[in-house]
Coordinates of C-alpha atoms in Angstrom, one line a residue:
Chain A
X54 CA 51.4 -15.5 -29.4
X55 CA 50.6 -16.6 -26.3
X56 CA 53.9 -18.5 -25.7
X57 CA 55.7 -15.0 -27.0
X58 CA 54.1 -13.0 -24.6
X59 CA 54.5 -14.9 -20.8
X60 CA 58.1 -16.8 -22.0
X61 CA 59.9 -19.6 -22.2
X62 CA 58.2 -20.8 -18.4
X63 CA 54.8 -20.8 -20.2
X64 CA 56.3 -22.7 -23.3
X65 CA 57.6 -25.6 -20.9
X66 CA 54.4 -25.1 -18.9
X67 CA 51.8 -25.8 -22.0
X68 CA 54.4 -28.6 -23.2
X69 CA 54.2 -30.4 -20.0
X70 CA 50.5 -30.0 -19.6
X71 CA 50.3 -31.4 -23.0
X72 CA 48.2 -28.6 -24.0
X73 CA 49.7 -27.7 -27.4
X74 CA 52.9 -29.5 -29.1
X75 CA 55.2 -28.4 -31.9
X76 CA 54.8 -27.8 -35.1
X77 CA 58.2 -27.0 -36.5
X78 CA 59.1 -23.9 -35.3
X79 CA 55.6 -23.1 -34.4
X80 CA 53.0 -24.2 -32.1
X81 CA 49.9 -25.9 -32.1
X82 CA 47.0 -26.2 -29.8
X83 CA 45.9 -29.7 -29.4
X84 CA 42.3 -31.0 -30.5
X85 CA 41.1 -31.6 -27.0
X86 CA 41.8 -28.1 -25.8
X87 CA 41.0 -26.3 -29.2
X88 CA 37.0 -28.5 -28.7
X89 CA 36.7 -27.6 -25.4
X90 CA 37.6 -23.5 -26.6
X91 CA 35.0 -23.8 -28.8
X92 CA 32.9 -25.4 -26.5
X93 CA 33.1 -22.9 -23.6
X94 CA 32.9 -19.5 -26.1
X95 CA 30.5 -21.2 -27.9
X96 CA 32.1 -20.6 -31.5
X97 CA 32.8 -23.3 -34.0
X98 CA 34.8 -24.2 -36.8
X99 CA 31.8 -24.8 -39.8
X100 CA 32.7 -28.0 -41.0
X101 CA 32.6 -29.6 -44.5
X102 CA 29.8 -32.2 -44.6
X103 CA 32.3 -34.6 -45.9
X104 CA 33.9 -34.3 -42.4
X105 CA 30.5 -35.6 -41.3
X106 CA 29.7 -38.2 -44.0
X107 CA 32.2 -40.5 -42.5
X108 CA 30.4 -41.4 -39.9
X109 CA 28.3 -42.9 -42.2
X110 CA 30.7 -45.6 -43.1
X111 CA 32.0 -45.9 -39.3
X112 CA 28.3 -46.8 -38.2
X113 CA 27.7 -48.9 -40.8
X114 CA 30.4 -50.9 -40.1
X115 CA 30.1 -51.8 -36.8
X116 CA 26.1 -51.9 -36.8
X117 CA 27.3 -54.8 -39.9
X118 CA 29.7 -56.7 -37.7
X119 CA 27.1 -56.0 -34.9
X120 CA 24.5 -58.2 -37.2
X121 CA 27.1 -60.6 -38.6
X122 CA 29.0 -61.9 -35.5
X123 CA 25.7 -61.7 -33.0
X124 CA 26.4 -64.9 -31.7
X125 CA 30.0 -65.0 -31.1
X126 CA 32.0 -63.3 -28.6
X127 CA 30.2 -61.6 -26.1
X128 CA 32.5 -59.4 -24.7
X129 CA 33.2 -58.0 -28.4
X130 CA 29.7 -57.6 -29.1
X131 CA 29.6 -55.5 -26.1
X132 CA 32.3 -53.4 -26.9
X133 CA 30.9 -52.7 -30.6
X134 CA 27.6 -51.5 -29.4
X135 CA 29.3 -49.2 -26.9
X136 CA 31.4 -47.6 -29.8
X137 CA 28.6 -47.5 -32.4
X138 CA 26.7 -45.5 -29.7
X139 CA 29.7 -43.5 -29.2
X140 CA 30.0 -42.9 -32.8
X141 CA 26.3 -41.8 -33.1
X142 CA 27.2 -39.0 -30.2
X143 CA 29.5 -38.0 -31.7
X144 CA 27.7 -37.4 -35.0
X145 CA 24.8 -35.8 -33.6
X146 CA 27.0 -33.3 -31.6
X147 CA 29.1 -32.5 -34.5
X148 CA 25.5 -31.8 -36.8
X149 CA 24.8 -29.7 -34.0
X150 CA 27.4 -27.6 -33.8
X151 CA 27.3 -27.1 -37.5
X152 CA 23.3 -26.5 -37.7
X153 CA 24.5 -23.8 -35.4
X154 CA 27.3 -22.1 -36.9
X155 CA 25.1 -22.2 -40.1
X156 CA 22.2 -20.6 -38.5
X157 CA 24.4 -17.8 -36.9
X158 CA 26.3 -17.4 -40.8
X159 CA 22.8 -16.9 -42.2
X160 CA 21.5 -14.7 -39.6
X161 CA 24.5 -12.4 -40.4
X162 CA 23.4 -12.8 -43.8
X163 CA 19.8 -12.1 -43.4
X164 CA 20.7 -8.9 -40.7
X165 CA 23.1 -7.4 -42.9
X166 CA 24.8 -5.3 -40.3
X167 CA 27.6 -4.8 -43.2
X168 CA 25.2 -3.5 -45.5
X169 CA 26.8 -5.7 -48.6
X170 CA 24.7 -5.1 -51.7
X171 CA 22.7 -7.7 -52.8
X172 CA 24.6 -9.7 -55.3
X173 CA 27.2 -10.3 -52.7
X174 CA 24.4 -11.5 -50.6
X175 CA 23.5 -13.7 -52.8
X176 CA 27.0 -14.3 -54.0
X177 CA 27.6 -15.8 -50.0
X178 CA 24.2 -17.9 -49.7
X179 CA 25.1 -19.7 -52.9
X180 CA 28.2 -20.3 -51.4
X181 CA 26.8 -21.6 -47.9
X182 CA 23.7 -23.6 -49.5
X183 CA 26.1 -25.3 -52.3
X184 CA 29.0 -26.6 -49.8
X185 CA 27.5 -26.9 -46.7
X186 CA 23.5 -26.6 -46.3
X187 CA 22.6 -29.1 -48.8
X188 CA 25.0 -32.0 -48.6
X189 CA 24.4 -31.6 -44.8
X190 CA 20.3 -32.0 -45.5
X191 CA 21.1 -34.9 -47.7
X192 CA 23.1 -36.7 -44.7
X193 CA 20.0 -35.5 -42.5
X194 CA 17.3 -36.5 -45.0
X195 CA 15.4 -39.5 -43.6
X196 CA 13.6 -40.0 -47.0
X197 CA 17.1 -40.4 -48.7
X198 CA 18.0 -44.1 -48.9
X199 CA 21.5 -43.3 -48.6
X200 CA 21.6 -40.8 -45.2
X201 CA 23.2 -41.4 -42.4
X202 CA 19.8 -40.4 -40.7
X203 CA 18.4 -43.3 -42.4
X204 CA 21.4 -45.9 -41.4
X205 CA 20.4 -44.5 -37.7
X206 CA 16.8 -45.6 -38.0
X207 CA 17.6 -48.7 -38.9
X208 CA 20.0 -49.5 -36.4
X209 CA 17.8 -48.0 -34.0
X210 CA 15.1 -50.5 -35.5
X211 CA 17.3 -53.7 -34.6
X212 CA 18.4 -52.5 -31.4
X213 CA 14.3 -52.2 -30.6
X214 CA 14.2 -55.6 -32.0
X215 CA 17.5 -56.8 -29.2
X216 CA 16.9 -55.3 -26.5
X217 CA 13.9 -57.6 -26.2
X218 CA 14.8 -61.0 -27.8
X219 CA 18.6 -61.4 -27.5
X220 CA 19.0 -64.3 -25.3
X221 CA 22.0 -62.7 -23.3
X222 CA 20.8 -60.0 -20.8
X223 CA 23.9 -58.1 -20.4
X224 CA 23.7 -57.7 -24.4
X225 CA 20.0 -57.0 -24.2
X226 CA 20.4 -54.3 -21.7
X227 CA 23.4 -52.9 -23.5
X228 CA 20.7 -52.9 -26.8
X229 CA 18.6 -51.3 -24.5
X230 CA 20.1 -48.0 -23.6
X231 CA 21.5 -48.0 -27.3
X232 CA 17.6 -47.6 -28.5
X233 CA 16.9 -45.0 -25.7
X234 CA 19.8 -43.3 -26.9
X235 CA 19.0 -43.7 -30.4
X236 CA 15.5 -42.3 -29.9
X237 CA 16.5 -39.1 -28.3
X238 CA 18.9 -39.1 -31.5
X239 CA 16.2 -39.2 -34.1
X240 CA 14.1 -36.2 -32.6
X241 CA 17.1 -34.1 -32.1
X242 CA 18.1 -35.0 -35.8
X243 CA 14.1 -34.2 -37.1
X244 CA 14.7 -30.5 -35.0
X245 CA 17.8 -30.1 -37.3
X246 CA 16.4 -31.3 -40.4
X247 CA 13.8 -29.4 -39.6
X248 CA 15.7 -26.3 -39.1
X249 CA 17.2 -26.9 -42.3
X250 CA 14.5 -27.2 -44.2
X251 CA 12.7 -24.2 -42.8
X252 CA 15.6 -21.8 -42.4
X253 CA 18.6 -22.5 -44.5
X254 CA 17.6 -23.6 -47.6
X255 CA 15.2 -21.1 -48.2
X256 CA 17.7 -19.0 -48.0
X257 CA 18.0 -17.0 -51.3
X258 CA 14.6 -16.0 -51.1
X259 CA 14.6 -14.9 -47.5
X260 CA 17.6 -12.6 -48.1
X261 CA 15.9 -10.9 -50.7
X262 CA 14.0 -8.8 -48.5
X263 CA 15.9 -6.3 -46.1
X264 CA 14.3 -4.4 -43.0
X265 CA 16.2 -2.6 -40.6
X266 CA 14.3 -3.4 -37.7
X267 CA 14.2 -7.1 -38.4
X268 CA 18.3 -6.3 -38.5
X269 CA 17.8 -5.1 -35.2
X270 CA 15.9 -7.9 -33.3
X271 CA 18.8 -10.6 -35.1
X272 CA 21.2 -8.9 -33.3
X273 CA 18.9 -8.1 -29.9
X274 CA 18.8 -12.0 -30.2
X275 CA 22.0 -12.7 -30.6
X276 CA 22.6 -11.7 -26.7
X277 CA 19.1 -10.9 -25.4
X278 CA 20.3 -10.4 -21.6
X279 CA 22.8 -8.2 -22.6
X280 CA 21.5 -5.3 -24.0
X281 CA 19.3 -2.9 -22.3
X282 CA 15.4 -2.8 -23.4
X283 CA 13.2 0.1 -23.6
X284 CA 12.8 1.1 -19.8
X285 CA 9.0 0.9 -19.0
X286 CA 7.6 1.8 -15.2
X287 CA 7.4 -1.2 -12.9
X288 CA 4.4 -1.9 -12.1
X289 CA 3.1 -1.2 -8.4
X290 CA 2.6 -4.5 -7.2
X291 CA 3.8 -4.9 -3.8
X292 CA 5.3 -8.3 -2.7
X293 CA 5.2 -9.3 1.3
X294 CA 8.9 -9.6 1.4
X295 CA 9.3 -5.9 -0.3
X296 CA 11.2 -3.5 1.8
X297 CA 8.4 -1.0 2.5
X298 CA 6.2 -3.6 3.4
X299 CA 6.2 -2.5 7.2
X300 CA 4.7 1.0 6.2
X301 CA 2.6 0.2 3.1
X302 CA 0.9 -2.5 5.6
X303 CA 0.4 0.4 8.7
X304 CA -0.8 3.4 6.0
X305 CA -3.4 0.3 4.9
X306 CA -4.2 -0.5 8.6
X307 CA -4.2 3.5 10.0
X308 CA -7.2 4.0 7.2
X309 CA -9.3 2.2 9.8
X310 CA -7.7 3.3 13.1
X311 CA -10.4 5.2 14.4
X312 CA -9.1 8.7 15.4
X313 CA -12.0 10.5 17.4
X314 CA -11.7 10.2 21.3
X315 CA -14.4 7.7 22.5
X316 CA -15.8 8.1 26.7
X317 CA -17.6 5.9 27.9
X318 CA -19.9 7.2 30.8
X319 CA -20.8 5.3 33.6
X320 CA -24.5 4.1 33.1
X321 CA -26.6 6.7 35.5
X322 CA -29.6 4.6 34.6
X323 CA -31.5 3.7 37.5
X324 CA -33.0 0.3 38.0
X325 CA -35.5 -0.8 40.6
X326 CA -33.3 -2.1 43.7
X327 CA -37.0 -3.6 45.3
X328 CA -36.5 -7.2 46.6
X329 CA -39.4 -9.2 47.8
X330 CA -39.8 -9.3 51.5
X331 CA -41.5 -12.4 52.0
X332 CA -41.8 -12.2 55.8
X333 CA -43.2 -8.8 55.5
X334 CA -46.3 -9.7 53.2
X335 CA -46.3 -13.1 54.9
X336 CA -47.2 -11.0 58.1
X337 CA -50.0 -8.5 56.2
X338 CA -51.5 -11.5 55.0
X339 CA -51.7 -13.6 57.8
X340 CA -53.0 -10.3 59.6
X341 CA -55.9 -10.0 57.0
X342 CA -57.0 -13.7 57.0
X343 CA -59.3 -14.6 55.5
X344 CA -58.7 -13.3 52.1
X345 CA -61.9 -13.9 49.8
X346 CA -59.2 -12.9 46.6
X347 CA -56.0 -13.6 47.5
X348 CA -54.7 -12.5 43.9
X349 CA -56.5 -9.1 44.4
X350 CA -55.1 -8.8 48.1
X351 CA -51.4 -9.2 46.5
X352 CA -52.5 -6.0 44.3
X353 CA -53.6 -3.9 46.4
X354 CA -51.1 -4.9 48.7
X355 CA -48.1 -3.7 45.6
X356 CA -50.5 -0.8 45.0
X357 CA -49.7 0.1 48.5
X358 CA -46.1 1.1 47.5
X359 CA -46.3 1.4 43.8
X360 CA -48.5 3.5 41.1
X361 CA -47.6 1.2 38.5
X362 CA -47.2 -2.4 39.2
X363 CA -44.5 -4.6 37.4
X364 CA -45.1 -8.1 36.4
X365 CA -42.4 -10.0 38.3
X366 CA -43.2 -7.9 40.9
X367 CA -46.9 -9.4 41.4
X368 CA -45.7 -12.9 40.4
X369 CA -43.0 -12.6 43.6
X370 CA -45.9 -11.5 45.8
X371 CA -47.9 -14.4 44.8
X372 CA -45.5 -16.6 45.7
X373 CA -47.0 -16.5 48.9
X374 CA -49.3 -18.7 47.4
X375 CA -47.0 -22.1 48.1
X376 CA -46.1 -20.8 51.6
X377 CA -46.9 -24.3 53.9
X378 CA -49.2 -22.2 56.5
X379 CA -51.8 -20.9 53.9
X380 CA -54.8 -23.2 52.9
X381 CA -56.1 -22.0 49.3
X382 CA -60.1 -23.0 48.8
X383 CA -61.1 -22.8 45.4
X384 CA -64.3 -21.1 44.6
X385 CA -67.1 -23.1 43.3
X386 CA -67.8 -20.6 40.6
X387 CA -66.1 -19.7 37.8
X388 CA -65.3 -16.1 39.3
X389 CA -62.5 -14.5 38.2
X390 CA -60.4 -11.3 38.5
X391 CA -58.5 -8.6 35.8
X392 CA -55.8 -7.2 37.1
X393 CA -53.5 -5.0 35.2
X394 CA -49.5 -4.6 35.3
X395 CA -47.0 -2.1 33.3
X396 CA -46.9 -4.5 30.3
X397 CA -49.5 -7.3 31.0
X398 CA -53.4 -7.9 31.4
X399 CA -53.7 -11.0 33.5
X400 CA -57.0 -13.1 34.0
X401 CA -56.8 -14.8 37.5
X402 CA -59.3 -17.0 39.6
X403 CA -60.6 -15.7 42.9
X404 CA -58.7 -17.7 45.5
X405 CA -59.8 -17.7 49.1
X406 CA -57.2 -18.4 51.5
X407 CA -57.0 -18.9 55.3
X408 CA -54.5 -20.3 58.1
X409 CA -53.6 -23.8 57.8
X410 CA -55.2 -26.4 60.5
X411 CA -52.0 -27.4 61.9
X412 CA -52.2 -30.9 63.3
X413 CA -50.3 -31.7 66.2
Chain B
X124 CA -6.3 23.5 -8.0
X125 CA -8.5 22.6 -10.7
X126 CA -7.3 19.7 -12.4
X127 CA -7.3 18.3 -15.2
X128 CA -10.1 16.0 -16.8
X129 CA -9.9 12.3 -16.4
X130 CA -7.3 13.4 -14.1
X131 CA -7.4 9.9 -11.6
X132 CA -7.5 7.9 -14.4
X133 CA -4.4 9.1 -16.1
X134 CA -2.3 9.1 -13.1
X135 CA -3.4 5.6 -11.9
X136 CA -3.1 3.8 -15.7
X137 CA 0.3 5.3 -16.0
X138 CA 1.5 4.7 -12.5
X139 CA 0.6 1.4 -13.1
X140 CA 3.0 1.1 -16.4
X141 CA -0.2 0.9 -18.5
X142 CA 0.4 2.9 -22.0
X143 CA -2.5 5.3 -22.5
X144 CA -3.3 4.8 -26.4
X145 CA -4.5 7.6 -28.9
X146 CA -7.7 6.0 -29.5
X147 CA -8.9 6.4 -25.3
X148 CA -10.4 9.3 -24.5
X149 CA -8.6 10.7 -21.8
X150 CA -5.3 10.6 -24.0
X151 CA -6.9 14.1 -25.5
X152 CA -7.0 15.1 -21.6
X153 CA -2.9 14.5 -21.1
X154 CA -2.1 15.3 -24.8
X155 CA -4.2 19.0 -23.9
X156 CA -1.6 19.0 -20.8
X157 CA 1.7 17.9 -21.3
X158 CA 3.6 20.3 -19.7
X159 CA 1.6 19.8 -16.2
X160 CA 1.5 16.1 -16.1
X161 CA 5.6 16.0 -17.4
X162 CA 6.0 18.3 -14.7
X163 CA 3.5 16.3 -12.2
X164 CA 5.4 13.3 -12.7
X165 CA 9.0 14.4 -12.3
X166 CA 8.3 16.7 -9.2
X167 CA 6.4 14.1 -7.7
X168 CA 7.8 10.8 -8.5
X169 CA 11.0 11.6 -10.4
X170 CA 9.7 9.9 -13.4
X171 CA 9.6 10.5 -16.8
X172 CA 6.6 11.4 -19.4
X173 CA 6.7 9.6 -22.4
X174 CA 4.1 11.4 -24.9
X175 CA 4.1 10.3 -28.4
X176 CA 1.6 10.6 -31.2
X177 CA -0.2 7.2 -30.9
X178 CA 1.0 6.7 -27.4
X179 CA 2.0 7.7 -23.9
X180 CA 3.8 5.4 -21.0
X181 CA 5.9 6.7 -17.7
X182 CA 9.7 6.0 -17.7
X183 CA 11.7 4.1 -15.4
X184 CA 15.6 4.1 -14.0
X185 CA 14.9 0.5 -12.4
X186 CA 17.1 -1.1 -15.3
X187 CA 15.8 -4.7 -13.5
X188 CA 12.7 -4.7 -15.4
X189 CA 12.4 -8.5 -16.7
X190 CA 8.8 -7.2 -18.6
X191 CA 10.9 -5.4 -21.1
X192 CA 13.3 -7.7 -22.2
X193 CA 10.5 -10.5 -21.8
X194 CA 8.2 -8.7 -24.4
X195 CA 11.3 -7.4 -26.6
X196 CA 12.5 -11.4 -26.5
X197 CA 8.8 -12.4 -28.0
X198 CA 8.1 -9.6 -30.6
X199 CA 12.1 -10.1 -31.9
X200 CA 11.3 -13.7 -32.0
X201 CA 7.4 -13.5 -33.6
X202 CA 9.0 -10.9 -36.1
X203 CA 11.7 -13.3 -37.1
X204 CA 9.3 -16.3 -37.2
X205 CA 6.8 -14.2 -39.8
X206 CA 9.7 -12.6 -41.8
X207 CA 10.8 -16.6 -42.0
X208 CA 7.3 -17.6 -43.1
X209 CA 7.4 -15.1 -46.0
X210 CA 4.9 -12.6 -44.1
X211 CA 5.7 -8.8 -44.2
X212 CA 5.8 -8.4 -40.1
X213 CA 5.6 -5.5 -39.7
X214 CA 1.8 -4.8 -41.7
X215 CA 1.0 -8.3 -39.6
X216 CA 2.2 -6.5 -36.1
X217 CA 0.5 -3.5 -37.0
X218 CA -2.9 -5.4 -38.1
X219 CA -3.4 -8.9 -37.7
X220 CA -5.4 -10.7 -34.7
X221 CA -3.2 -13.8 -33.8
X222 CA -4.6 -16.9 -32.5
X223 CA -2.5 -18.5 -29.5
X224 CA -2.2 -21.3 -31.1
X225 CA -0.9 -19.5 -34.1
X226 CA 1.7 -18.3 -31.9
X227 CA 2.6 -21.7 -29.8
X228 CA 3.3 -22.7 -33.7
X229 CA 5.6 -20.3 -34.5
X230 CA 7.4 -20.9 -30.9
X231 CA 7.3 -24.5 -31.0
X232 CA 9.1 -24.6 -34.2
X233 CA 11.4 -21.7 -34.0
X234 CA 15.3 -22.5 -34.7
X235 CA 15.5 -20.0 -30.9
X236 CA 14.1 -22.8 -28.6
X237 CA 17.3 -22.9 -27.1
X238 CA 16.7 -19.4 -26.2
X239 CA 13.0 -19.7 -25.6
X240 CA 13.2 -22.9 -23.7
X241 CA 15.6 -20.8 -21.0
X242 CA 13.5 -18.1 -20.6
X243 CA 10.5 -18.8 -18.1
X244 CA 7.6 -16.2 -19.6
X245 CA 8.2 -18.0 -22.9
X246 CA 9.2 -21.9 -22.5
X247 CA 5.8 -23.7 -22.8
X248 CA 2.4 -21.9 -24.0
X249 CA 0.9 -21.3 -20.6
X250 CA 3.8 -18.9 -19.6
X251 CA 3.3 -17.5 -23.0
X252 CA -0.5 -16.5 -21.9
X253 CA 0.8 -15.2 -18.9
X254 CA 2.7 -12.5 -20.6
X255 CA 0.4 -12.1 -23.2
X256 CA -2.1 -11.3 -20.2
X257 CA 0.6 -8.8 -18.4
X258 CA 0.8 -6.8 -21.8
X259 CA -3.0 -6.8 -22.2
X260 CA -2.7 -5.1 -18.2
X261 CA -0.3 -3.1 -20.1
X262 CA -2.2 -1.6 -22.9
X263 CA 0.6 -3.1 -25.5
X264 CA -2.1 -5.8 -26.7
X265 CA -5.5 -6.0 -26.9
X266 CA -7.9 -8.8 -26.0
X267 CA -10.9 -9.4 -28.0
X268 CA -11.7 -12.9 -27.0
X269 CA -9.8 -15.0 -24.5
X270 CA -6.9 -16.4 -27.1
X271 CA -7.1 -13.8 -29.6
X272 CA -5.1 -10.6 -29.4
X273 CA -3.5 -8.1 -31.4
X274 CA -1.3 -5.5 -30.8
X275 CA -2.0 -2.0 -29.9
X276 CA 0.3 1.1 -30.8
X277 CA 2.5 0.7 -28.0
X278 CA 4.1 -2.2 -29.1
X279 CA 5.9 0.7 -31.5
X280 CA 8.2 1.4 -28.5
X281 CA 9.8 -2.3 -28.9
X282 CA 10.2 -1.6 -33.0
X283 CA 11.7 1.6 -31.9
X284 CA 14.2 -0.1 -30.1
X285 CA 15.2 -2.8 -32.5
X286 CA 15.3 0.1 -35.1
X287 CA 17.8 2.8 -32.7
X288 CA 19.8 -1.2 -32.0
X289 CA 20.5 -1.8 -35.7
X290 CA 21.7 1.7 -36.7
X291 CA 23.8 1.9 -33.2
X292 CA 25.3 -1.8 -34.5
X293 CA 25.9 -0.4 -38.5
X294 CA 27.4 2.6 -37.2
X295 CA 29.2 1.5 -33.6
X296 CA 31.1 5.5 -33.7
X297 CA 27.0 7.2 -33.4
X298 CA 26.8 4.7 -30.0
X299 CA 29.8 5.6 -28.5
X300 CA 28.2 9.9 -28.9
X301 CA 25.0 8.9 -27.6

């Protein structure tokens, strides 16, 4: 069809390109491009399990020579374990593929979307169980002697055995990645099995039972991210990099901006701007000498200038006290004087004081 | 403007995509008002009131919404997983507390692990809690202990859908009307 449509150029072209080749006066595609078609749309051929059952014999014949001519040729050797792994790929992708075009046959079955009555149903599972699911579980059954499963296990159980005690090392790491190989095989051969198992061969019974909604979700899975779900709200979650970021981040901020016009006054509070004039009580002192209570003097003295007297203020004033040209006598009696400032009551000795004898 | 009891509460729960259920108390309060709030939520954010009998949720446009299609993906594939294991889903989606584990099972083993295995709320059972948790903020499960839930109403919009999805699929000339 496609050669009828773009020509005889096209019909050279696929020729050339080796893609398809004649079958009379018809064309075929060839088995590399037809694999990799099914490959890429994902839809394939269900095969017969006899197709599959060969690679029974084709393992088992080279895992035999495998055994048998160990210790001959080494370069053989080499080459058989390379196409026995081969072989096993090639068995495991082809169970594949058919686990999966039987899963997608019995989904149709179990979705109905044709609505064909039930003994048709059943008419098609017989079919599908009696040709293809269970010969394909007895050539996945580990249990069964006979499976190819089983020839896997033990070939994987020699190649353990190699890969550790074959005296060549090239051999032994060639038995090597044929047991890591071969252990990836036997789990993805379980899943099948499994699926098997589980899903296929029940199949009669699960097809009794019909539900439209059930239809429903088989085909929503058949292409989840192509359909379009129920349309709920998106939640209000804001991300950093979201587009109104900017103004989601100044409404928060602007809650706490504080709106309400602030002055600030300059402070009209008045402080005391006295400073102590030493050489001004210096001279009233030295002008009353002798003073008998030189702590009450320094009083009075304040009292002079102020109705209330504050404490640093009297302790500047007696700071006199040190002055070089004063001599302080202390009174034999305990005699003392109470003198009062704006936060303190203070208990001081009576302290006479007179000029310094200066010696020259 | 007087407004409506539980007024705050119904606007924030459904802003938030939360479904407000039939059984919560100021569902009476929207029910009681369904022409203001469908009015109040198209005038005001162009959206949509969804009010059904056991349920109410806002409508979106934003077609991008991963949530939806996450949740659909794990109901489709819980429903397919119980119909497989010879339970009636639907009476065990309508009333049966699950156990994660219960769940992780029916993943794990599901003939879908491609699928689930590509999709990142559902490829290993800590992503699984995590969407659990989202619909529990939702409303569309309910938590009674920390892995234990069971569905609420809401999750009756995703049957919905499945349901419209089949009949459009049986009868492909009704889709092309609608």
């Amino acid at each position: 069809m496609l050669i009828q449509k773009h020509g005889h150029t096209m019909n050279i072209r696929l020729r050339e390109y080796r893609v398809v080749r004649s079958m009379g006066s018809d064309y075929e595609m060839r088995d590399v491009y037809f694999k990799l078609m099914e490959f890429l749309l994902f839809e394939f051929k269900p095969l017969l399990p006899e197709t599959i059952e060969k690679y029974k014999s084709s393992i088992g014949d080279l895992f035999l020579k495998i055994r048998r001519y160990e210790n001959q040729d080494r370069d053989i050797l080499q080459e058989r374990i390379k196409n026995l792994s081969h072989q096993v790929r090639e068995f495991v992708d082809l169970v594949e593929r058919n686990t999966f075009r039987l899963l997608s046959e019995t989904r149709d079955l179990k979705s109905n979307i044709e609505r064909v009555d039930y003994r048709e149903k059943v008419h098609k599972a017989s079919f599908w169980i009696e040709y293809y699911i269970l010969p394909l579980n007895r050539i996945l059954d580990v249990k069964h002697s006979e499976s190819v499963t089983s020839g896997i296990l033990d070939v994987s159980e020699y190649a353990n055995r190699k890969r550790l005690d074959f005296a060549d090392e090239t051999i032994r790491v060639e038995f090597e990645k044929l047991y890591v190989q071969l252990i990836q095989t036997n789990s993805d051969l379980l899943r099948q099995s499994k699926v098997l198992v589980n899903e296929l061969l029940p199949l009669l019974e699960r097809i009794r039972t019909e539900s439209l909604i059930l239809t429903g979700w088989i085909e929503f899975l058949r292409n989840p991210y192509k359909m379009d779900t129920p349309p709920l709200l998106k939640g209000s979650r804001t991300m950093v990099y979201a587009k109104d970021m900017l103004f989601k981040v100044r409404e928060f901020f602007e809650q706490f901006m504080q709106n309400e016009t602030i002055t600030i006054e300059d402070g009209v509070v008045e402080f005391d701007k006295w400073i102590f004039d030493r050489e001004h009580f210096k001279t009233q002192l030295m002008a009353n000498m002798p003073v008998n209570d030189f702590f009450g003097w320094c009083y009075k003295e304040l009292k002079k200038d102020f109705k209330d007297i504050e404490t640093d203020k009297f302790f500047a004033l007696c700071g006199l006290l040190f002055d070089a040209d004063l001599q302080i006598d202390f009174p034999k009696k305990s005699e003392r004087v109470n003198l009062k400032t704006t936060t303190s009551s203070i208990s001081l000795p009576k302290l006479k004081i007179e000029p310094a004898i200066k010696i020259k | 403007m007087v407004y409506p009891s539980n007024h705050r509460q119904i606007v924030e729960e459904l802003m938030n995509g939360k479904f407000i259920l039939s059984n919560e108390e100021h569902f009476n309060s929207l029910k009681e008002n369904e022409q203001f709030y469908t009015e109040f939520f198209k005038v005001s954010f162009d959206l949509q009131l969804n009010l059904k009998t056991e349920y109410a949720f806002l409508l979106s446009k934003d077609s991008q919404e991963n949530f939806s299609r996450d949740v659909s993906i794990f109901i489709a594939i819980l429903s397919y997983e119980l119909d497989k294991d010879g339970r009636n889903f639907m009476e065990v989606l309508d009333f049966h507390e699950f156990t994660l584990e219960e769940v992780d099972g029916y993943f794990d083993n599901s003939s879908f692990i491609d699928l689930i295995e590509s999709n990142k709320a559902l490829r290993d059972p800590d992503s699984r809690r995590t969407l659990i948790n989202g619909m529990h903020r939702r409303n569309i499960v309910s938590k009674n202990f920390d892995d234990r839930f069971s569905f609420t109403q809401a999750h009756k919009v995703f049957v919905d859908f499945a349901k419209e999805l089949a009949m459009k699929k049986m009868r492909p000339e009704n889709a092309e009307v609608n």
